[in-house]
Amino acid sequence: MTTATAFDVAAIRADFPILAQQLNGNPLVYFDNAATTQKPASVIETIDEYYRSYNANIHRGLHALAERATHEFELTRTAAQRFLNAETREQIIFTGGTTEGINLVAATYGRMAVGEGDEIVVSAMEHHSNIVPWQMLCQEKKARLKVIPMSDHGVLDLDAAAQTIGPRTKVVAVVYASNSLGTVNPVKALIELAHAQGAVVLVDAAQAAGHFPLDVQALGADFLVLSSHKLFGPTGIGLLYGRRALLEAMPPYQGGGEMIRDVSFEHTTYNELPYKFEAGTPNIADVVAFRKAIEYVEALDRPAAHAHEQALLAHATEALQAAVPQARVIGQAADKISVLSFVVPGAHHQDMGILLDNYGIAVRTGHHCTQPIMDRLGIPGTVRASFSIYNTVEEIDYFAQKLQRVVKMVQ
Ligand code: PMP
């Protein structure tokens, strides 16, 4: 069996207060990190501090609290620019999360660039949030949605991608790392294919962000979206990065306060980037706290963190096969984030999930908002154990031992 690296997991765990608790008389084993990660104390305390000491509306006020709140809010934009290696901070737009980021791009760039007979290309392993907004756009514009196929192992077919992306393709929307399979996609190669055909690419980095460094310039991404809550930050907010020329050319997403320069009943002129896309009062407290999450990740030894997660994944894959030899791993790409999805013949995923919960083990079961993957593989759903920096080999051994018992109970 593989062993974990010298990464100091105990020190990391001490930063996450929620992990210390007992559930159903057992220590909490939190393996639902692909759904949302836990939050370090620095994030939790920043939200508390914001409301206790400087809650105020931003950008408009001249008083001290408004100035501090604005300053802290904008510091997160700068941190996000650094985190993504974006060219300028104005290219970072705060959203409600990955889902809103994709809807924003579909409703603005999509409506502007896609016409009748054009094509939008997604991959076979997209989350519903990177399918439905494009389907809606296709319906509105009489455009076609095309799909890059994947293998039984959950790997995208690059040759087929080159065939699928063509001269009528206007947008390619692709997931960087799959939440159901763990697969890390060759996004740079896909971007090159798309650019060769004059299409722009939106990268869904919801899962990738918490597992490895992102660099929008090295990728050549036109748009990249992510959610704070999968990156140790608060729920309900996220980032959209866009290429500057595209953001400048796009119409606004929502109308309202903040996104305007001048309003009269006859005519409105819009604000400059990034405010053109940030109508209304944003989720200030959570944006402010998100910076602490970004800084937390930046302070990690990222190669060591990645090695730790990969060791956990390898250990869990072996432990699963040893404990439940009939289990089938769903998603067997060579390059995976630390997501282990599996099915056990004769044992329903939901029953396994409920029984594991009795032992304090939190896993996710079902289709994970990726029904087309389940249809493609001919399964109703999976059990998904997804690991983060604070998980341990001991937790995995406990999980494997309890899973063995659970499978015997439900079969
Ligand atoms: N894309 C992927 C790959 C995801 O895993 C998720 C969340 N499960 C989303 C998009 C949607 O993210 P959110 O719900 O935070 O908008």
GROMACS .gro file of C-alpha atoms and ligand atoms in nm:
model
  427
    1MET     CA    1   0.000   0.000   0.000
    2THR     CA    2   0.106   0.355  -0.064
    3THR     CA    3   0.175   0.578   0.232
    4ALA     CA    4   0.110   0.950   0.259
    5THR     CA    5   0.394   1.199   0.222
    6ALA     CA    6   0.558   1.412   0.490
    7PHE     CA    7   0.284   1.675   0.443
    8ASP     CA    8   0.181   1.794   0.792
    9VAL     CA    9  -0.186   1.694   0.790
   10ALA     CA   10  -0.230   1.737   1.166
   11ALA     CA   11  -0.135   2.104   1.141
   12ILE     CA   12  -0.372   2.152   0.846
   13ARG     CA   13  -0.658   1.980   1.031
   14ALA     CA   14  -0.613   2.213   1.327
   15ASP     CA   15  -0.698   2.504   1.094
   16PHE     CA   16  -1.045   2.360   1.018
   17PRO     CA   17  -1.263   2.373   1.331
   18ILE     CA   18  -1.546   2.160   1.188
   19LEU     CA   19  -1.323   1.854   1.156
   20ALA     CA   20  -1.285   1.810   1.532
   21GLN     CA   21  -1.646   1.704   1.587
   22GLN     CA   22  -1.805   1.365   1.645
   23LEU     CA   23  -2.099   1.246   1.436
   24ASN     CA   24  -2.324   0.961   1.548
   25GLY     CA   25  -2.066   0.882   1.815
   26ASN     CA   26  -1.784   0.861   1.560
   27PRO     CA   27  -1.526   1.116   1.451
   28LEU     CA   28  -1.642   1.301   1.140
   29VAL     CA   29  -1.480   1.162   0.825
   30TYR     CA   30  -1.551   1.424   0.562
   31PHE     CA   31  -1.514   1.280   0.212
   32ASP     CA   32  -1.753   1.516   0.031
   33ASN     CA   33  -1.498   1.774  -0.071
   34ALA     CA   34  -1.601   1.778  -0.435
   35ALA     CA   35  -1.942   1.906  -0.325
   36THR     CA   36  -1.793   2.168  -0.097
   37THR     CA   37  -1.476   2.200   0.107
   38GLN     CA   38  -1.459   2.291   0.475
   39LYS     CA   39  -1.343   2.637   0.582
   40PRO     CA   40  -1.035   2.734   0.781
   41ALA     CA   41  -1.079   2.946   1.095
   42SER     CA   42  -0.930   3.249   0.914
   43VAL     CA   43  -1.225   3.249   0.669
   44ILE     CA   44  -1.488   3.201   0.940
   45GLU     CA   45  -1.337   3.470   1.161
   46THR     CA   46  -1.317   3.720   0.874
   47ILE     CA   47  -1.693   3.694   0.812
   48ASP     CA   48  -1.754   3.747   1.182
   49GLU     CA   49  -1.517   4.042   1.195
   50TYR     CA   50  -1.672   4.203   0.889
   51TYR     CA   51  -2.019   4.212   1.044
   52ARG     CA   52  -1.890   4.310   1.387
   53SER     CA   53  -1.661   4.592   1.280
   54TYR     CA   54  -1.700   4.733   0.929
   55ASN     CA   55  -2.024   4.622   0.763
   56ALA     CA   56  -2.115   4.891   0.508
   57ASN     CA   57  -2.214   4.911   0.144
   58ILE     CA   58  -1.921   4.941  -0.090
   59HIS     CA   59  -1.804   5.174  -0.367
   60ARG     CA   60  -2.057   5.448  -0.292
   61GLY     CA   61  -1.997   5.560   0.062
   62LEU     CA   62  -1.743   5.815   0.175
   63HIS     CA   63  -1.749   5.727   0.543
   64ALA     CA   64  -1.485   5.520   0.716
   65LEU     CA   65  -1.675   5.192   0.727
   66ALA     CA   66  -1.766   5.210   0.358
   67GLU     CA   67  -1.407   5.286   0.270
   68ARG     CA   68  -1.276   4.992   0.470
   69ALA     CA   69  -1.537   4.753   0.329
   70THR     CA   70  -1.458   4.868  -0.026
   71HIS     CA   71  -1.086   4.832   0.035
   72GLU     CA   72  -1.121   4.479   0.173
   73PHE     CA   73  -1.359   4.380  -0.108
   74GLU     CA   74  -1.117   4.502  -0.373
   75LEU     CA   75  -0.824   4.328  -0.204
   76THR     CA   76  -0.996   4.000  -0.288
   77ARG     CA   77  -1.002   4.098  -0.655
   78THR     CA   78  -0.628   4.156  -0.644
   79ALA     CA   79  -0.573   3.821  -0.468
   80ALA     CA   80  -0.790   3.649  -0.730
   81GLN     CA   81  -0.593   3.811  -1.012
   82ARG     CA   82  -0.273   3.676  -0.860
   83PHE     CA   83  -0.429   3.335  -0.795
   84LEU     CA   84  -0.535   3.295  -1.159
   85ASN     CA   85  -0.240   3.488  -1.304
   86ALA     CA   86  -0.483   3.718  -1.485
   87GLU     CA   87  -0.334   4.009  -1.680
   88THR     CA   88  -0.527   4.279  -1.490
   89ARG     CA   89  -0.751   4.290  -1.185
   90GLU     CA   90  -1.041   4.437  -1.385
   91GLN     CA   91  -1.069   4.103  -1.564
   92ILE     CA   92  -1.189   3.941  -1.242
   93ILE     CA   93  -1.567   3.960  -1.205
   94PHE     CA   94  -1.736   3.850  -0.882
   95THR     CA   95  -2.029   3.617  -0.940
   96GLY     CA   96  -2.256   3.398  -0.734
   97GLY     CA   97  -2.041   3.096  -0.828
   98THR     CA   98  -1.949   2.875  -1.120
   99THR     CA   99  -2.310   2.834  -1.228
  100GLU     CA  100  -2.369   3.207  -1.244
  101GLY     CA  101  -2.039   3.262  -1.423
  102ILE     CA  102  -2.138   3.022  -1.700
  103ASN     CA  103  -2.487   3.172  -1.727
  104LEU     CA  104  -2.332   3.518  -1.746
  105VAL     CA  105  -2.107   3.422  -2.036
  106ALA     CA  106  -2.385   3.235  -2.217
  107ALA     CA  107  -2.626   3.528  -2.178
  108THR     CA  108  -2.379   3.798  -2.285
  109TYR     CA  109  -2.096   3.667  -2.501
  110GLY     CA  110  -2.310   3.375  -2.615
  111ARG     CA  111  -2.603   3.590  -2.724
  112MET     CA  112  -2.365   3.826  -2.901
  113ALA     CA  113  -2.154   3.567  -3.083
  114VAL     CA  114  -2.380   3.270  -3.154
  115GLY     CA  115  -2.627   3.275  -3.441
  116GLU     CA  116  -2.851   3.038  -3.630
  117GLY     CA  117  -2.665   2.728  -3.749
  118ASP     CA  118  -2.364   2.794  -3.527
  119GLU     CA  119  -2.229   2.534  -3.288
  120ILE     CA  120  -2.142   2.520  -2.920
  121VAL     CA  121  -1.920   2.233  -2.811
  122VAL     CA  122  -1.916   2.080  -2.464
  123SER     CA  123  -1.760   1.757  -2.342
  124ALA     CA  124  -1.929   1.432  -2.241
  125MET     CA  125  -1.831   1.490  -1.878
  126GLU     CA  126  -1.977   1.833  -1.809
  127HIS     CA  127  -2.163   1.926  -1.493
  128HIS     CA  128  -2.525   2.019  -1.567
  129SER     CA  129  -2.432   2.382  -1.507
  130ASN     CA  130  -2.201   2.369  -1.810
  131ILE     CA  131  -2.466   2.205  -2.030
  132VAL     CA  132  -2.804   2.363  -1.959
  133PRO     CA  133  -2.711   2.733  -2.010
  134TRP     CA  134  -2.565   2.640  -2.351
  135GLN     CA  135  -2.869   2.430  -2.438
  136MET     CA  136  -3.091   2.727  -2.355
  137LEU     CA  137  -2.876   2.949  -2.576
  138CYS     CA  138  -2.889   2.694  -2.860
  139GLN     CA  139  -3.267   2.686  -2.836
  140GLU     CA  140  -3.290   3.064  -2.845
  141LYS     CA  141  -3.049   3.101  -3.136
  142LYS     CA  142  -3.130   2.784  -3.330
  143ALA     CA  143  -2.772   2.674  -3.279
  144ARG     CA  144  -2.643   2.320  -3.225
  145LEU     CA  145  -2.491   2.166  -2.915
  146LYS     CA  146  -2.215   1.919  -2.999
  147VAL     CA  147  -2.040   1.685  -2.758
  148ILE     CA  148  -1.678   1.568  -2.739
  149PRO     CA  149  -1.706   1.195  -2.657
  150MET     CA  150  -1.520   1.010  -2.381
  151SER     CA  151  -1.395   0.656  -2.335
  152ASP     CA  152  -1.528   0.398  -2.089
  153HIS     CA  153  -1.242   0.501  -1.860
  154GLY     CA  154  -1.365   0.859  -1.854
  155VAL     CA  155  -1.102   1.010  -2.084
  156LEU     CA  156  -1.187   1.262  -2.357
  157ASP     CA  157  -1.103   1.163  -2.711
  158LEU     CA  158  -0.878   1.438  -2.852
  159ASP     CA  159  -0.902   1.310  -3.209
  160ALA     CA  160  -1.279   1.322  -3.184
  161ALA     CA  161  -1.249   1.670  -3.029
  162ALA     CA  162  -1.060   1.785  -3.339
  163GLN     CA  163  -1.348   1.652  -3.549
  164THR     CA  164  -1.618   1.800  -3.326
  165ILE     CA  165  -1.475   2.154  -3.311
  166GLY     CA  166  -1.522   2.309  -3.654
  167PRO     CA  167  -1.558   2.637  -3.841
  168ARG     CA  168  -1.914   2.689  -3.712
  169THR     CA  169  -1.805   2.642  -3.349
  170LYS     CA  170  -1.835   2.968  -3.159
  171VAL     CA  171  -1.786   2.849  -2.802
  172VAL     CA  172  -1.617   2.546  -2.646
  173ALA     CA  173  -1.714   2.496  -2.281
  174VAL     CA  174  -1.512   2.234  -2.102
  175VAL     CA  175  -1.453   2.114  -1.749
  176TYR     CA  176  -1.092   2.123  -1.629
  177ALA     CA  177  -1.141   1.845  -1.371
  178SER     CA  178  -1.453   1.629  -1.354
  179ASN     CA  179  -1.644   1.624  -1.027
  180SER     CA  180  -1.779   1.271  -1.095
  181LEU     CA  181  -1.479   1.098  -1.251
  182GLY     CA  182  -1.186   1.300  -1.126
  183THR     CA  183  -1.046   1.322  -1.480
  184VAL     CA  184  -0.816   1.617  -1.546
  185ASN     CA  185  -0.874   1.720  -1.906
  186PRO     CA  186  -0.608   1.840  -2.154
  187VAL     CA  187  -0.760   2.186  -2.150
  188LYS     CA  188  -0.463   2.360  -2.312
  189ALA     CA  189  -0.479   2.127  -2.612
  190LEU     CA  190  -0.855   2.180  -2.640
  191ILE     CA  191  -0.807   2.556  -2.626
  192GLU     CA  192  -0.553   2.534  -2.910
  193LEU     CA  193  -0.797   2.328  -3.118
  194ALA     CA  194  -1.075   2.580  -3.052
  195HIS     CA  195  -0.861   2.884  -3.126
  196ALA     CA  196  -0.750   2.730  -3.455
  197GLN     CA  197  -1.119   2.736  -3.552
  198GLY     CA  198  -1.181   3.088  -3.418
  199ALA     CA  199  -1.388   2.968  -3.123
  200VAL     CA  200  -1.354   3.096  -2.767
  201VAL     CA  201  -1.319   2.862  -2.470
  202LEU     CA  202  -1.479   2.871  -2.128
  203VAL     CA  203  -1.298   2.660  -1.871
  204ASP     CA  204  -1.501   2.528  -1.577
  205ALA     CA  205  -1.240   2.524  -1.302
  206ALA     CA  206  -1.486   2.455  -1.017
  207GLN     CA  207  -1.308   2.134  -0.918
  208ALA     CA  208  -0.960   2.213  -1.048
  209ALA     CA  209  -0.921   2.524  -0.832
  210GLY     CA  210  -0.890   2.335  -0.504
  211HIS     CA  211  -0.641   2.079  -0.632
  212PHE     CA  212  -0.374   2.239  -0.849
  213PRO     CA  213  -0.254   2.588  -0.951
  214LEU     CA  214  -0.439   2.770  -1.227
  215ASP     CA  215  -0.282   3.000  -1.485
  216VAL     CA  216  -0.522   3.157  -1.732
  217GLN     CA  217  -0.243   3.305  -1.941
  218ALA     CA  218  -0.047   2.981  -1.972
  219LEU     CA  219  -0.370   2.802  -2.067
  220GLY     CA  220  -0.478   3.072  -2.310
  221ALA     CA  221  -0.830   3.056  -2.161
  222ASP     CA  222  -1.084   3.309  -2.286
  223PHE     CA  223  -1.311   3.262  -1.985
  224LEU     CA  224  -1.256   3.069  -1.664
  225VAL     CA  225  -1.508   3.025  -1.384
  226LEU     CA  226  -1.487   2.887  -1.032
  227SER     CA  227  -1.670   2.880  -0.697
  228SER     CA  228  -1.520   3.002  -0.371
  229HIS     CA  229  -1.684   2.726  -0.166
  230LYS     CA  230  -1.486   2.447  -0.335
  231LEU     CA  231  -1.168   2.637  -0.254
  232PHE     CA  232  -1.207   2.663   0.126
  233GLY     CA  233  -1.400   2.990   0.091
  234PRO     CA  234  -1.761   3.088   0.162
  235THR     CA  235  -2.063   2.966  -0.035
  236GLY     CA  236  -2.258   3.183  -0.276
  237ILE     CA  237  -1.973   3.361  -0.451
  238GLY     CA  238  -1.729   3.286  -0.729
  239LEU     CA  239  -1.509   3.431  -0.999
  240LEU     CA  240  -1.532   3.487  -1.369
  241TYR     CA  241  -1.208   3.563  -1.550
  242GLY     CA  242  -1.242   3.692  -1.905
  243ARG     CA  243  -1.009   3.805  -2.178
  244ARG     CA  244  -1.019   4.183  -2.164
  245ALA     CA  245  -1.124   4.248  -2.525
  246LEU     CA  246  -1.412   4.004  -2.489
  247LEU     CA  247  -1.534   4.153  -2.159
  248GLU     CA  248  -1.516   4.503  -2.312
  249ALA     CA  249  -1.720   4.395  -2.614
  250MET     CA  250  -1.984   4.205  -2.418
  251PRO     CA  251  -2.313   4.364  -2.317
  252PRO     CA  252  -2.394   4.378  -1.944
  253TYR     CA  253  -2.554   4.075  -1.780
  254GLN     CA  254  -2.792   4.240  -1.535
  255GLY     CA  255  -2.906   4.601  -1.514
  256GLY     CA  256  -2.910   4.789  -1.186
  257GLY     CA  257  -2.700   4.995  -0.951
  258GLU     CA  258  -2.319   4.991  -0.974
  259MET     CA  259  -2.308   4.872  -1.335
  260ILE     CA  260  -2.400   5.214  -1.474
  261ARG     CA  261  -2.213   5.536  -1.542
  262ASP     CA  262  -2.511   5.763  -1.615
  263VAL     CA  263  -2.882   5.689  -1.617
  264SER     CA  264  -3.166   5.893  -1.757
  265PHE     CA  265  -3.507   5.770  -1.871
  266GLU     CA  266  -3.390   5.811  -2.228
  267HIS     CA  267  -3.048   5.653  -2.210
  268THR     CA  268  -2.802   5.469  -1.985
  269THR     CA  269  -2.426   5.438  -2.024
  270TYR     CA  270  -2.250   5.150  -1.858
  271ASN     CA  271  -1.972   5.145  -1.605
  272GLU     CA  272  -1.622   5.026  -1.688
  273LEU     CA  273  -1.483   4.681  -1.610
  274PRO     CA  274  -1.531   4.502  -1.378
  275TYR     CA  275  -1.833   4.694  -1.244
  276LYS     CA  276  -2.026   4.662  -1.570
  277PHE     CA  277  -2.090   4.301  -1.468
  278GLU     CA  278  -2.149   4.356  -1.097
  279ALA     CA  279  -2.499   4.501  -1.069
  280GLY     CA  280  -2.643   4.557  -0.723
  281THR     CA  281  -2.496   4.512  -0.376
  282PRO     CA  282  -2.273   4.207  -0.385
  283ASN     CA  283  -2.211   3.949  -0.115
  284ILE     CA  284  -1.950   4.171   0.049
  285ALA     CA  285  -1.873   3.970   0.362
  286ASP     CA  286  -1.813   3.650   0.171
  287VAL     CA  287  -1.603   3.815  -0.097
  288VAL     CA  288  -1.389   3.970   0.176
  289ALA     CA  289  -1.348   3.632   0.348
  290PHE     CA  290  -1.269   3.461   0.018
  291ARG     CA  291  -0.933   3.638   0.018
  292LYS     CA  292  -0.841   3.447   0.333
  293ALA     CA  293  -0.917   3.122   0.152
  294ILE     CA  294  -0.701   3.223  -0.144
  295GLU     CA  295  -0.421   3.322   0.091
  296TYR     CA  296  -0.461   2.994   0.277
  297VAL     CA  297  -0.408   2.799  -0.045
  298GLU     CA  298  -0.120   3.023  -0.151
  299ALA     CA  299   0.054   2.961   0.181
  300LEU     CA  300   0.043   2.584   0.130
  301ASP     CA  301   0.336   2.393  -0.011
  302ARG     CA  302   0.128   2.318  -0.319
  303PRO     CA  303   0.340   2.041  -0.468
  304ALA     CA  304   0.337   1.869  -0.126
  305ALA     CA  305  -0.039   1.923  -0.093
  306HIS     CA  306  -0.092   1.775  -0.437
  307ALA     CA  307   0.135   1.481  -0.358
  308HIS     CA  308  -0.060   1.422  -0.036
  309GLU     CA  309  -0.393   1.418  -0.222
  310GLN     CA  310  -0.254   1.187  -0.488
  311ALA     CA  311  -0.124   0.951  -0.220
  312LEU     CA  312  -0.470   0.952  -0.059
  313LEU     CA  313  -0.631   0.872  -0.395
  314ALA     CA  314  -0.389   0.587  -0.464
  315HIS     CA  315  -0.433   0.449  -0.112
  316ALA     CA  316  -0.813   0.474  -0.132
  317THR     CA  317  -0.823   0.303  -0.471
  318GLU     CA  318  -0.616   0.012  -0.338
  319ALA     CA  319  -0.807  -0.004  -0.009
  320LEU     CA  320  -1.138  -0.014  -0.194
  321GLN     CA  321  -1.026  -0.301  -0.417
  322ALA     CA  322  -0.892  -0.491  -0.114
  323ALA     CA  323  -1.205  -0.439   0.099
  324VAL     CA  324  -1.466  -0.479  -0.176
  325PRO     CA  325  -1.305  -0.663  -0.470
  326GLN     CA  326  -1.627  -0.652  -0.673
  327ALA     CA  327  -1.631  -0.269  -0.665
  328ARG     CA  328  -1.577  -0.095  -0.998
  329VAL     CA  329  -1.399   0.239  -1.007
  330ILE     CA  330  -1.579   0.489  -1.230
  331GLY     CA  331  -1.320   0.718  -1.385
  332GLN     CA  332  -0.983   0.560  -1.448
  333ALA     CA  333  -0.793   0.836  -1.621
  334ALA     CA  334  -0.418   0.849  -1.564
  335ASP     CA  335  -0.447   1.212  -1.452
  336LYS     CA  336  -0.710   1.252  -1.180
  337ILE     CA  337  -0.784   1.485  -0.893
  338SER     CA  338  -0.849   1.308  -0.562
  339VAL     CA  339  -1.199   1.186  -0.646
  340LEU     CA  340  -1.287   0.818  -0.612
  341SER     CA  341  -1.622   0.726  -0.767
  342PHE     CA  342  -1.734   0.366  -0.764
  343VAL     CA  343  -2.023   0.125  -0.797
  344VAL     CA  344  -2.070  -0.210  -0.626
  345PRO     CA  345  -2.282  -0.460  -0.819
  346GLY     CA  346  -2.592  -0.550  -0.618
  347ALA     CA  347  -2.549  -0.266  -0.368
  348HIS     CA  348  -2.741   0.056  -0.429
  349HIS     CA  349  -2.529   0.369  -0.395
  350GLN     CA  350  -2.789   0.541  -0.178
  351ASP     CA  351  -2.806   0.254   0.072
  352MET     CA  352  -2.428   0.255   0.100
  353GLY     CA  353  -2.426   0.633   0.155
  354ILE     CA  354  -2.689   0.621   0.430
  355LEU     CA  355  -2.516   0.338   0.615
  356LEU     CA  356  -2.174   0.502   0.590
  357ASP     CA  357  -2.328   0.814   0.742
  358ASN     CA  358  -2.415   0.607   1.051
  359TYR     CA  359  -2.039   0.569   1.100
  360GLY     CA  360  -1.980   0.942   1.065
  361ILE     CA  361  -1.854   0.909   0.707
  362ALA     CA  362  -1.979   1.175   0.465
  363VAL     CA  363  -1.971   1.065   0.101
  364ARG     CA  364  -2.190   1.172  -0.187
  365THR     CA  365  -2.411   0.936  -0.382
  366GLY     CA  366  -2.609   0.975  -0.703
  367HIS     CA  367  -2.539   1.128  -1.043
  368HIS     CA  368  -2.346   1.426  -0.906
  369CYS     CA  369  -2.522   1.665  -1.149
  370THR     CA  370  -2.366   1.476  -1.440
  371GLN     CA  371  -2.652   1.261  -1.568
  372PRO     CA  372  -2.505   1.232  -1.920
  373ILE     CA  373  -2.197   1.058  -1.771
  374MET     CA  374  -2.420   0.808  -1.592
  375ASP     CA  375  -2.618   0.746  -1.913
  376ARG     CA  376  -2.297   0.707  -2.112
  377LEU     CA  377  -2.165   0.448  -1.866
  378GLY     CA  378  -2.501   0.277  -1.815
  379ILE     CA  379  -2.515   0.328  -1.437
  380PRO     CA  380  -2.773   0.510  -1.224
  381GLY     CA  381  -2.518   0.672  -0.996
  382THR     CA  382  -2.202   0.620  -0.793
  383VAL     CA  383  -2.067   0.652  -0.442
  384ARG     CA  384  -1.813   0.930  -0.450
  385ALA     CA  385  -1.541   0.978  -0.190
  386SER     CA  386  -1.352   1.298  -0.261
  387PHE     CA  387  -1.045   1.394  -0.063
  388SER     CA  388  -0.884   1.720   0.034
  389ILE     CA  389  -0.567   1.835   0.202
  390TYR     CA  390  -0.699   1.762   0.554
  391ASN     CA  391  -0.792   1.398   0.493
  392THR     CA  392  -0.575   1.116   0.620
  393VAL     CA  393  -0.475   0.761   0.537
  394GLU     CA  394  -0.630   0.653   0.869
  395GLU     CA  395  -0.965   0.796   0.764
  396ILE     CA  396  -0.945   0.600   0.440
  397ASP     CA  397  -0.867   0.277   0.624
  398TYR     CA  398  -1.164   0.339   0.854
  399PHE     CA  399  -1.383   0.408   0.550
  400ALA     CA  400  -1.270   0.091   0.370
  401GLN     CA  401  -1.334  -0.120   0.679
  402LYS     CA  402  -1.685   0.024   0.727
  403LEU     CA  403  -1.763   0.002   0.357
  404GLN     CA  404  -1.685  -0.369   0.362
  405ARG     CA  405  -1.938  -0.413   0.642
  406VAL     CA  406  -2.197  -0.190   0.470
  407VAL     CA  407  -2.174  -0.381   0.142
  408LYS     CA  408  -2.234  -0.711   0.325
  409MET     CA  409  -2.538  -0.555   0.496
  410VAL     CA  410  -2.704  -0.432   0.176
  411GLN     CA  411  -2.626  -0.720  -0.058
  412PMP     N1  412  -1.890   2.251  -1.242
  412PMP     C1  413  -1.836   2.152  -1.171
  412PMP     C2  414  -1.731   2.064  -1.234
  412PMP     C3  415  -1.878   2.130  -1.040
  412PMP     O1  416  -1.826   2.030  -0.969
  412PMP     C4  417  -1.977   2.215  -0.984
  412PMP     C5  418  -2.027   2.193  -0.844
  412PMP     N2  419  -2.054   2.059  -0.812
  412PMP     C6  420  -2.028   2.318  -1.063
  412PMP     C7  421  -1.982   2.332  -1.191
  412PMP     C8  422  -2.130   2.412  -1.009
  412PMP     O2  423  -2.077   2.490  -0.907
  412PMP     P1  424  -2.169   2.582  -0.816
  412PMP     O3  425  -2.282   2.495  -0.769
  412PMP     O4  426  -2.080   2.626  -0.706
  412PMP     O5  427  -2.218   2.694  -0.901
   0.00000   0.00000   0.00000
